[in-house]
Short mmCIF file of C-alpha atoms in Angstrom, two decimals:
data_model
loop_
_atom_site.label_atom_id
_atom_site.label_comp_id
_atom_site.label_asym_id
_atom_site.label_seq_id
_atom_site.Cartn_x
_atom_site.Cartn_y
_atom_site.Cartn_z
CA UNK A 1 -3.24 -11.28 -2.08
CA UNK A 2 -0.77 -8.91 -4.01
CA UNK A 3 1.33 -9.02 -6.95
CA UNK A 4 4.46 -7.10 -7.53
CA UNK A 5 4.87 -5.90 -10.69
CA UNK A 6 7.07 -2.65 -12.67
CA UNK A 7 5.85 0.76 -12.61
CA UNK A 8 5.62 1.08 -16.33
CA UNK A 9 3.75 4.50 -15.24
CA UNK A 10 4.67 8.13 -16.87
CA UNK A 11 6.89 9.93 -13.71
CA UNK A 12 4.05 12.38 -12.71
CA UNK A 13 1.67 9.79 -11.05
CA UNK A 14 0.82 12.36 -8.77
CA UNK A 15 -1.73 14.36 -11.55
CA UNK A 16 -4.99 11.93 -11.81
CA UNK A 17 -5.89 12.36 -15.64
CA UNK A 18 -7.64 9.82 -18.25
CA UNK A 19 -4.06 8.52 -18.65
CA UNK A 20 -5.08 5.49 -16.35
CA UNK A 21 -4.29 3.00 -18.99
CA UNK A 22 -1.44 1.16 -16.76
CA UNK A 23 -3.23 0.95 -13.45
CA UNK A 24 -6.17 -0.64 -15.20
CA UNK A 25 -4.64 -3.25 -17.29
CA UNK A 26 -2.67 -4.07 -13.71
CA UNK A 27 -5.72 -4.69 -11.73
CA UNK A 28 -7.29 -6.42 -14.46
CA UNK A 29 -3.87 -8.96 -14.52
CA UNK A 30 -3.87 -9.36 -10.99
CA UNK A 31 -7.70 -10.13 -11.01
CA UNK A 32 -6.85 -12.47 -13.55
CA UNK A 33 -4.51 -14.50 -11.48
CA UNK A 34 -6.63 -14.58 -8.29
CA UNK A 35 -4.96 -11.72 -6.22
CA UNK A 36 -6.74 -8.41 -4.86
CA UNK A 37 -4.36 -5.92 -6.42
CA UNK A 38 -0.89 -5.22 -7.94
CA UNK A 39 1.80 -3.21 -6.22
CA UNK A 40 4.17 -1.30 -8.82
CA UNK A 41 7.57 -1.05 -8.23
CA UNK A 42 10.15 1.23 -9.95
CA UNK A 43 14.26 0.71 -9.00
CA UNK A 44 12.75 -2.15 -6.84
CA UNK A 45 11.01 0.24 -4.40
CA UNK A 46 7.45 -0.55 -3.90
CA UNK A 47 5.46 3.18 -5.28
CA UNK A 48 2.02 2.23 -5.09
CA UNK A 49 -0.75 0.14 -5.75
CA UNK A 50 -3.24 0.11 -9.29
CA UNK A 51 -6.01 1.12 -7.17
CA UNK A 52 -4.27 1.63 -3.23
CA UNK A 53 -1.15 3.15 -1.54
CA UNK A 54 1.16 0.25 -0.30
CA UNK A 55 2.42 0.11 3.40
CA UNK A 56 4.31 -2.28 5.98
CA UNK A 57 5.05 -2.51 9.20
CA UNK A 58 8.65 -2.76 9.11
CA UNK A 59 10.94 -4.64 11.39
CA UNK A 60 11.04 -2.51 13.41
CA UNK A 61 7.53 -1.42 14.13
CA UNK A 62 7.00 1.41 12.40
CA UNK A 63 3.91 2.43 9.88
CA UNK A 64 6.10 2.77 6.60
CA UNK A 65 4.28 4.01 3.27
CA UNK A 66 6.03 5.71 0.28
CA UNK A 67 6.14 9.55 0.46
CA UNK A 68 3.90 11.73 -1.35
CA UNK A 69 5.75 12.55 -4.28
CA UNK A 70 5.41 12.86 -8.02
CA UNK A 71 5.34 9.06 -7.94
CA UNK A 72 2.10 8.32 -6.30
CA UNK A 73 -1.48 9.11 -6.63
CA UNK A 74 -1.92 10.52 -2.62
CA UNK A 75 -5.26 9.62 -1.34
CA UNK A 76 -8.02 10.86 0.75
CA UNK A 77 -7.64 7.73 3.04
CA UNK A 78 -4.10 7.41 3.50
CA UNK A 79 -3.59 10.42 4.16
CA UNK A 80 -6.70 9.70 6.76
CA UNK A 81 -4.84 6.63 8.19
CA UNK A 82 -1.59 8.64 8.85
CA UNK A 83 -3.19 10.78 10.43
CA UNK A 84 -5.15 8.33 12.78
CA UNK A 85 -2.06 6.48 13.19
CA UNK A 86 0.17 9.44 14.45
CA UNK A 87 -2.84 10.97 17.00
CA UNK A 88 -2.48 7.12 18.52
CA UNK A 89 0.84 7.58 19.03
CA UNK A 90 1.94 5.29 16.54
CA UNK A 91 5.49 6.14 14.23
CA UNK A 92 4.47 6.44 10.85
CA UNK A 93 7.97 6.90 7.91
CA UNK A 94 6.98 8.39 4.90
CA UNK A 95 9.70 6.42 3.14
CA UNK A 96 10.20 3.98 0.14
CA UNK A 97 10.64 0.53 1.31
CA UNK A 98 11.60 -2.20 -1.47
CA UNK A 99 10.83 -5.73 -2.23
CA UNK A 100 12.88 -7.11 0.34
CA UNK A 101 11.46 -4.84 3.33
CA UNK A 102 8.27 -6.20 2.39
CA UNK A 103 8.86 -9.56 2.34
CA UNK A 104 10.92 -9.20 5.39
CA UNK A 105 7.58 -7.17 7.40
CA UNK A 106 5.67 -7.57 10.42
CA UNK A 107 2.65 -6.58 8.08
CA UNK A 108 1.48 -5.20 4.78
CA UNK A 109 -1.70 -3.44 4.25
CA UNK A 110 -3.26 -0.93 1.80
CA UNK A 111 -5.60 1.81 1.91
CA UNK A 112 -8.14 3.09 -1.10
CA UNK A 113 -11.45 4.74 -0.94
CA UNK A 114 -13.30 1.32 -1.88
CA UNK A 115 -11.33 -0.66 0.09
CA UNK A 116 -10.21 1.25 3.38
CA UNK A 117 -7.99 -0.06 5.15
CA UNK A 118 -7.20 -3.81 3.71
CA UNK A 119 -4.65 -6.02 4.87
CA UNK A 120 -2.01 -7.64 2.87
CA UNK A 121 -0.95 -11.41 3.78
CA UNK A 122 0.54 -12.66 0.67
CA UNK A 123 2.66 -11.48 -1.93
CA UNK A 124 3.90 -13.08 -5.16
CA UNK A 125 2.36 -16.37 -3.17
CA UNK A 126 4.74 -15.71 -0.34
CA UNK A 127 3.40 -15.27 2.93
CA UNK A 128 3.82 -11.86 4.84
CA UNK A 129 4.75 -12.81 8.14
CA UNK A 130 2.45 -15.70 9.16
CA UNK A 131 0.00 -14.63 6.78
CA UNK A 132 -2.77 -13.80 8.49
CA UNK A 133 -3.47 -10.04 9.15
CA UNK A 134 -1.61 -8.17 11.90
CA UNK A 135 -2.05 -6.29 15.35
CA UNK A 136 -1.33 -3.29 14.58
CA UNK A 137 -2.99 -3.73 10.72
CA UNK A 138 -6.32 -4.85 12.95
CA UNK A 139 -5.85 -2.07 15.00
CA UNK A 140 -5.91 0.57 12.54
CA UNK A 141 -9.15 -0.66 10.45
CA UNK A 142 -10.86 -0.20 13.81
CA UNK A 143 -9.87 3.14 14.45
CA UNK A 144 -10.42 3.76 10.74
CA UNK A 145 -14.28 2.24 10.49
CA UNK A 146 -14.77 4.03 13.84
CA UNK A 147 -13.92 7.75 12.06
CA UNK A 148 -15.58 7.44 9.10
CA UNK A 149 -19.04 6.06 11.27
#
């Protein structure tokens, strides 16, 4: 379970420094209120999570993750997963997706050193999909668990 909540974040999320203030306080809330981890959102498109990078499978099939910019902390295992994903043939979009792509998805998952590869089947108590995790989600914690062996 995820939360969606604002980016209050300075804009160079990118740089990892002691200024994790935000991202802690975030986890901490969501922990609070029974969910796994929040999902920040600036102009209502989905950046990243406290502790994870945020993707979907969009409507149309395709991996979709925000790009690495200045407004995400990139990551050893999503960077990983993209690159599993693409050798399997599977079209991954390094683009911002908002609120309503997600709650429109096939899936939602996210990816973090401690976590993997973790799916997401509820947001803001709203189910993603049928809320239980996806093919394709399934798929890639396989291929995922089977690399890092």
């Amino acid at each position: 379970k995820v939360r969606l909540t604002e980016d209050l974040r300075w804009k160079r999320c990118d740089i990892k420094s002691i200024s994790l203030l935000p991202n802690v306080l975030e986890k901490q809330n969501a922990f609070e209120e029974g969910m796994y981890e929040s999902w920040q959102k600036r102009n209502n498109l989905i950046t990243e999570g406290a502790t994870s990078n945020a993707f979907i499978v969009n409507r149309d099939g395709f991996i979709q993750t925000h790009p690495a910019n200045n407004f995400i902390l990139g990551g050893v295992t999503r960077d990983t997963l993209i690159e599993i994903a693409k050798k399997k043939k599977l079209k991954v979009v390094e683009k911002a997706f908002s609120s309503q792509d997600l709650f429109s998805s096939k899936e939602a998952f996210l990816t973090s050193t401690t976590a993997k590869v973790l799916p997401v089947v509820e947001v803001n108590n709203k189910n993603i999909s049928d809320g239980k995790p996806g093919q394709i989600t399934r798929e890639l914690i396989k291929m995922y668990n089977e690399l890092v062996k």
